[in-house]
PDB file of C-alpha atoms in Angstrom:
ATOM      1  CA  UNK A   1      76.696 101.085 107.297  1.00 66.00           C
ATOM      2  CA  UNK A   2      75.880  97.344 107.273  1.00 74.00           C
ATOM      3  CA  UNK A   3      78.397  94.957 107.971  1.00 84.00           C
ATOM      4  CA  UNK A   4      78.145  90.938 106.825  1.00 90.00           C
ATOM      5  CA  UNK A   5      79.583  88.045 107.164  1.00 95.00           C
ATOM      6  CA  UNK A   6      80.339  86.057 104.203  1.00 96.00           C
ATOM      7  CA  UNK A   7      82.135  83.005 103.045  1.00 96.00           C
ATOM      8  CA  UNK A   8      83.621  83.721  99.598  1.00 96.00           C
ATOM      9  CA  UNK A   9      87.145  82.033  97.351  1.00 96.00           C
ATOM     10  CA  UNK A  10      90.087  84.118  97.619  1.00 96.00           C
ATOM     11  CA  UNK A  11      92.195  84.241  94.763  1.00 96.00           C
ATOM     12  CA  UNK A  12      96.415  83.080  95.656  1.00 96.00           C
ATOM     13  CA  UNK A  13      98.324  85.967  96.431  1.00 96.00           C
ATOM     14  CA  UNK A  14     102.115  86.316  94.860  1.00 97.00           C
ATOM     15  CA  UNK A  15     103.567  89.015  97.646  1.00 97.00           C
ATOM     16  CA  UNK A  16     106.709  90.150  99.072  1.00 97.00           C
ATOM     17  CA  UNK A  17     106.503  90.372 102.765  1.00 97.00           C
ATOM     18  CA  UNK A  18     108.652  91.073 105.770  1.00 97.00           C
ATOM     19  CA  UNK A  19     107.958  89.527 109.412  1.00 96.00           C
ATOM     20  CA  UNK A  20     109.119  90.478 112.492  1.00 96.00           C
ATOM     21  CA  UNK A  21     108.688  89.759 116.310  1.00 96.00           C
ATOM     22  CA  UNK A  22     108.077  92.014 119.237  1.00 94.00           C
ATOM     23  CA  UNK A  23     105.559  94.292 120.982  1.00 94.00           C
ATOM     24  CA  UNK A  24     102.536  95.491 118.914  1.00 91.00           C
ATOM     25  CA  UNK A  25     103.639  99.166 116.865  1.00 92.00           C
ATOM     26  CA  UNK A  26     101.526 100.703 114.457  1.00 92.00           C
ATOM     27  CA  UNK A  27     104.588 102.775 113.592  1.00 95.00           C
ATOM     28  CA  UNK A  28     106.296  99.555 113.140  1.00 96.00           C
ATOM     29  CA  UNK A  29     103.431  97.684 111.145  1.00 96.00           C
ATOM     30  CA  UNK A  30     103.967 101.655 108.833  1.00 96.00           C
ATOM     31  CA  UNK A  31     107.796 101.430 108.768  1.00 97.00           C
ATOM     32  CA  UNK A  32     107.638  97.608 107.902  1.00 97.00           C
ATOM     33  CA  UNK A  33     105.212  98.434 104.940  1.00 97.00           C
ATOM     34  CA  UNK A  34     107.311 101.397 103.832  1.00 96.00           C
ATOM     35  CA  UNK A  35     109.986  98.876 103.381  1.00 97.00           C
ATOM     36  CA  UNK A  36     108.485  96.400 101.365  1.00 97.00           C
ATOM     37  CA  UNK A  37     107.609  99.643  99.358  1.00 96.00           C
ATOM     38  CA  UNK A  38     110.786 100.904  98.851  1.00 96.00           C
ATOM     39  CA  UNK A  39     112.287  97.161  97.686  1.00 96.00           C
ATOM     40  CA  UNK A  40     109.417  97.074  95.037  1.00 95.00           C
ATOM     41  CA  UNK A  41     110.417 100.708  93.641  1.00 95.00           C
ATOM     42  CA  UNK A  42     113.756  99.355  93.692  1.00 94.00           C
ATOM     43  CA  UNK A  43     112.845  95.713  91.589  1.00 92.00           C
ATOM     44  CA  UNK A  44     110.502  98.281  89.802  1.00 94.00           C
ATOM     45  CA  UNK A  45     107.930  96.020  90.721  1.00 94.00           C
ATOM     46  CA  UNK A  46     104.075  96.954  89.960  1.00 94.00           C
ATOM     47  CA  UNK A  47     102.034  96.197  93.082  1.00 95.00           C
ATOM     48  CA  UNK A  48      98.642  95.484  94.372  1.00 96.00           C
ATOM     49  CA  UNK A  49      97.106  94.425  97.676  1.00 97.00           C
ATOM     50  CA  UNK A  50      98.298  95.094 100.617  1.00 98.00           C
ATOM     51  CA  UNK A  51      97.857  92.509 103.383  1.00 98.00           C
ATOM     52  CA  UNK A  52      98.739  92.468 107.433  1.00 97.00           C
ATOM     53  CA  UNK A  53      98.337  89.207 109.134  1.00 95.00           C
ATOM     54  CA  UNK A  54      99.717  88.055 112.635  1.00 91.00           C
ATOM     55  CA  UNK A  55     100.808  84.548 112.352  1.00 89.00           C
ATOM     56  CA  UNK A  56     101.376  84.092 115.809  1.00 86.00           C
ATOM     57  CA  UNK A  57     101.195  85.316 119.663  1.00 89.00           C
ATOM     58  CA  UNK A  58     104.095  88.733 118.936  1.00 92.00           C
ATOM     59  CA  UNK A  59     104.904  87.257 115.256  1.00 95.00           C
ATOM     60  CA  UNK A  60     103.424  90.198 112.722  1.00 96.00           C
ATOM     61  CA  UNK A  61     103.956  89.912 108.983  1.00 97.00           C
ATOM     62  CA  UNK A  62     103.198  92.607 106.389  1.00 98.00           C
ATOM     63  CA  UNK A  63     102.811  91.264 102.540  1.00 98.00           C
ATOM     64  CA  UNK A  64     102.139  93.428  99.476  1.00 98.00           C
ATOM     65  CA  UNK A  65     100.829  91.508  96.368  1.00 97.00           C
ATOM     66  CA  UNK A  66     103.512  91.939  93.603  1.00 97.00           C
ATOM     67  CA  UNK A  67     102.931  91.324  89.936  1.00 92.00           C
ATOM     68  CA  UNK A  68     106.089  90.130  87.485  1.00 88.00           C
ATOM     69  CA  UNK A  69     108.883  88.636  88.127  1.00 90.00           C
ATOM     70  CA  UNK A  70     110.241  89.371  91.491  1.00 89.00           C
ATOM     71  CA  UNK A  71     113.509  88.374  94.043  1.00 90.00           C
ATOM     72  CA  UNK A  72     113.505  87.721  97.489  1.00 92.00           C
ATOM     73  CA  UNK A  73     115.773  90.602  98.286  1.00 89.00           C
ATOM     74  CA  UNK A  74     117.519  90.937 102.545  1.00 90.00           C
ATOM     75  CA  UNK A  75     114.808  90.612 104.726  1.00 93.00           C
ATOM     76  CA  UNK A  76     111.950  91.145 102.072  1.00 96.00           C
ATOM     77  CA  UNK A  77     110.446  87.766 101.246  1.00 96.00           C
ATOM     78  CA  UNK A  78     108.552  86.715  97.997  1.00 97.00           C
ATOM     79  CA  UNK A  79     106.246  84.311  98.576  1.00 95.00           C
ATOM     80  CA  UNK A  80     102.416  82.515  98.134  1.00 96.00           C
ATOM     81  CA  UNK A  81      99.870  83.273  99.739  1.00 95.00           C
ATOM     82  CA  UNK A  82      97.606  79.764  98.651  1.00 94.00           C
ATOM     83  CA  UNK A  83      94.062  80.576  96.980  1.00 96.00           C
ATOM     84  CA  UNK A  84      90.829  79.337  99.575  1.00 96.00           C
ATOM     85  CA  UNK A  85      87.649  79.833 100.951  1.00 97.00           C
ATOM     86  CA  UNK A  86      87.980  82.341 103.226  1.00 97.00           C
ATOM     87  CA  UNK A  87      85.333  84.148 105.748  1.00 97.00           C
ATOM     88  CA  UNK A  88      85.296  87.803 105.229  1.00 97.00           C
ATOM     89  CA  UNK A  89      84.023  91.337 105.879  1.00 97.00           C
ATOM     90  CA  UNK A  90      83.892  94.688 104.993  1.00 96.00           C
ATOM     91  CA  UNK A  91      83.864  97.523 107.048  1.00 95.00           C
ATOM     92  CA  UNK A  92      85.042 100.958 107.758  1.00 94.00           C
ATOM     93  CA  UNK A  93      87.102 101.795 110.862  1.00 94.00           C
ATOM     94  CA  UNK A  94      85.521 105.212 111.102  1.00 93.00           C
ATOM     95  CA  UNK A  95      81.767 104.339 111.363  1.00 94.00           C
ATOM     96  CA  UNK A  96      82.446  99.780 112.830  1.00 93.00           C
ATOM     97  CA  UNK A  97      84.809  99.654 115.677  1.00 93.00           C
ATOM     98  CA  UNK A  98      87.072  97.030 114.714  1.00 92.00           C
ATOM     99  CA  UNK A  99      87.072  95.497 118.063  1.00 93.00           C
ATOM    100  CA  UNK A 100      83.044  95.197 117.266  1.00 94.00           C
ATOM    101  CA  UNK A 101      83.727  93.684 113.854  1.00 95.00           C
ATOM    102  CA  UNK A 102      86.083  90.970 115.177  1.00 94.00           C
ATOM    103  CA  UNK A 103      84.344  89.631 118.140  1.00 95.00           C
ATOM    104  CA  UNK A 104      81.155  89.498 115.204  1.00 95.00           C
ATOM    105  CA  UNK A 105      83.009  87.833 113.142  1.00 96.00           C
ATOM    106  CA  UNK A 106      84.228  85.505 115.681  1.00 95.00           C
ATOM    107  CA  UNK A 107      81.085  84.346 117.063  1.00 96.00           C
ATOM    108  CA  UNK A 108      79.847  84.032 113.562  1.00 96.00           C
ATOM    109  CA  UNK A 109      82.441  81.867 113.065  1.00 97.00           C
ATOM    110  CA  UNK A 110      81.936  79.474 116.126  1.00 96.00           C
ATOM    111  CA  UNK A 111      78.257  79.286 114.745  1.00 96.00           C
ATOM    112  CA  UNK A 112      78.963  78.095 111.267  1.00 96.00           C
ATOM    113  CA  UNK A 113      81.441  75.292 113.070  1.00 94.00           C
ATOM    114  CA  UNK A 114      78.316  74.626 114.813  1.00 95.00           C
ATOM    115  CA  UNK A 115      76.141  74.454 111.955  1.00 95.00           C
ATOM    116  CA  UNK A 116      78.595  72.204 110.235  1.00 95.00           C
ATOM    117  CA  UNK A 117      79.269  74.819 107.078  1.00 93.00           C
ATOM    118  CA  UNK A 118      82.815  75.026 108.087  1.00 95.00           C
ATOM    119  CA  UNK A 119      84.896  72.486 109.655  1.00 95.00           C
ATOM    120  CA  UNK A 120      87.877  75.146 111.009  1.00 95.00           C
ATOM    121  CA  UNK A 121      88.650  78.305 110.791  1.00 94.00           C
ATOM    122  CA  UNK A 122      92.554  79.496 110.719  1.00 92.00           C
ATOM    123  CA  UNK A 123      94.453  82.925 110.872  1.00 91.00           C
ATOM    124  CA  UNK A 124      93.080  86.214 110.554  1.00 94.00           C
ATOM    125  CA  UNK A 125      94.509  88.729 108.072  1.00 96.00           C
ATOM    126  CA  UNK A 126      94.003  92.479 106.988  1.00 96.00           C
ATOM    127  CA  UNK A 127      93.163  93.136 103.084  1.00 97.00           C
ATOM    128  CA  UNK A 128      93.426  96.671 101.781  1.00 97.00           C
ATOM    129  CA  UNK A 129      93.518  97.411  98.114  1.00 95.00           C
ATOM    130  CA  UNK A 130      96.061 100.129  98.355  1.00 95.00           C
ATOM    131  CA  UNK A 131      97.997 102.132 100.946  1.00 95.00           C
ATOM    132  CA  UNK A 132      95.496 102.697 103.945  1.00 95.00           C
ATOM    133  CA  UNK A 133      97.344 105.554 105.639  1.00 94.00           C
ATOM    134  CA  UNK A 134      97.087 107.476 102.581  1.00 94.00           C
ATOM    135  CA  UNK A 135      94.365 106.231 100.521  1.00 94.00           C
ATOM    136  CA  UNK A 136      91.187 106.513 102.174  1.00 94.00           C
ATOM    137  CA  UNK A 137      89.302 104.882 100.190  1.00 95.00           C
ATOM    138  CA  UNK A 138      91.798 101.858 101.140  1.00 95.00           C
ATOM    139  CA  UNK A 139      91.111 102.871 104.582  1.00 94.00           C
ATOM    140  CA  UNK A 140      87.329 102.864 104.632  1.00 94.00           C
ATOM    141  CA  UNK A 141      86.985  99.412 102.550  1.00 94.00           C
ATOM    142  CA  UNK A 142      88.948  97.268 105.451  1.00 95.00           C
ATOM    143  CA  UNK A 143      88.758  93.910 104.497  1.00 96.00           C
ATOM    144  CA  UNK A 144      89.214  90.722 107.182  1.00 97.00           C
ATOM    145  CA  UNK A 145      89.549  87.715 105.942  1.00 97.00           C
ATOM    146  CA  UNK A 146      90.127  84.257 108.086  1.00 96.00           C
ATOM    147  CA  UNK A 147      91.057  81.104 106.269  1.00 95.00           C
ATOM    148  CA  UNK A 148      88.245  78.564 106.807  1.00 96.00           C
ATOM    149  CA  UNK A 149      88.142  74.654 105.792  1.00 94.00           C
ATOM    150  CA  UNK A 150      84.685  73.513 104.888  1.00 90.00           C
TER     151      UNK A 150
END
């Protein structure tokens, strides 16, 4: 499988998210998700992408893009993710260890500061088009995207 490194314009992102602080869970990162879920069946919301980012050191936030008219709803929040250029990659876990894929993707990005194509690069985040623990096709089409300021 080849894996590269591209700088591309991501599109604004309406989503409902939930954030949280702590210790690193993937059962908590699955429970958080299955929340957001269950408010959107309740709004009877249509959905799209669904996005993990960690906005800071023990701060994790889970978003899925909602389309119509939605409510910020307890602790689910609607909100906008802002369209931009953003560096990104492709990948599946199963064949591209993700450690592998982020140091690449880091180094790539200290070379395009160096090459003057990007001026700064900003927070990482986790793009899947569906539910990744039980779509695989989800799964196997990871997604990273890190904001970037050219």
């Amino acid at each position: 499988m080849a894996v590269d490194f591209a700088i591309k314009r991501s599109p604004a992102y309406r989503v409902a998210r939930v954030r949280w602080k702590g210790p690193w869970s993937d059962a908590k990162v699955r429970q958080k998700f299955g929340q957001v879920v269950a408010w959107a069946r309740r709004q009877k919301i249509r959905t799209g992408k669904w996005i993990f980012r960690e906005p800071g050191e023990g701060v994790y936030e889970v978003a899925i893009e909602v389309r119509g008219r939605a409510r910020s709803d307890g602790s689910v929040r609607v909100r906008t993710y802002a369209a931009g250029s953003v560096a990104s990659v492709v990948f599946d876990p199963d064949v591209v260890s993700p450690r592998v894929v982020y140091h690449g993707l880091n180094d790539w990005l200290r070379w395009q500061k160096k090459d003057h194509t990007i001026r700064s690069a900003g927070m990482y985040r986790e793009v899947y088009s569906d539910d990744p623990w039980k779509d695989a096709k989800a799964y196997h089409h990871t997604e990273v995207q890190v904001a970037v300021r050219r």
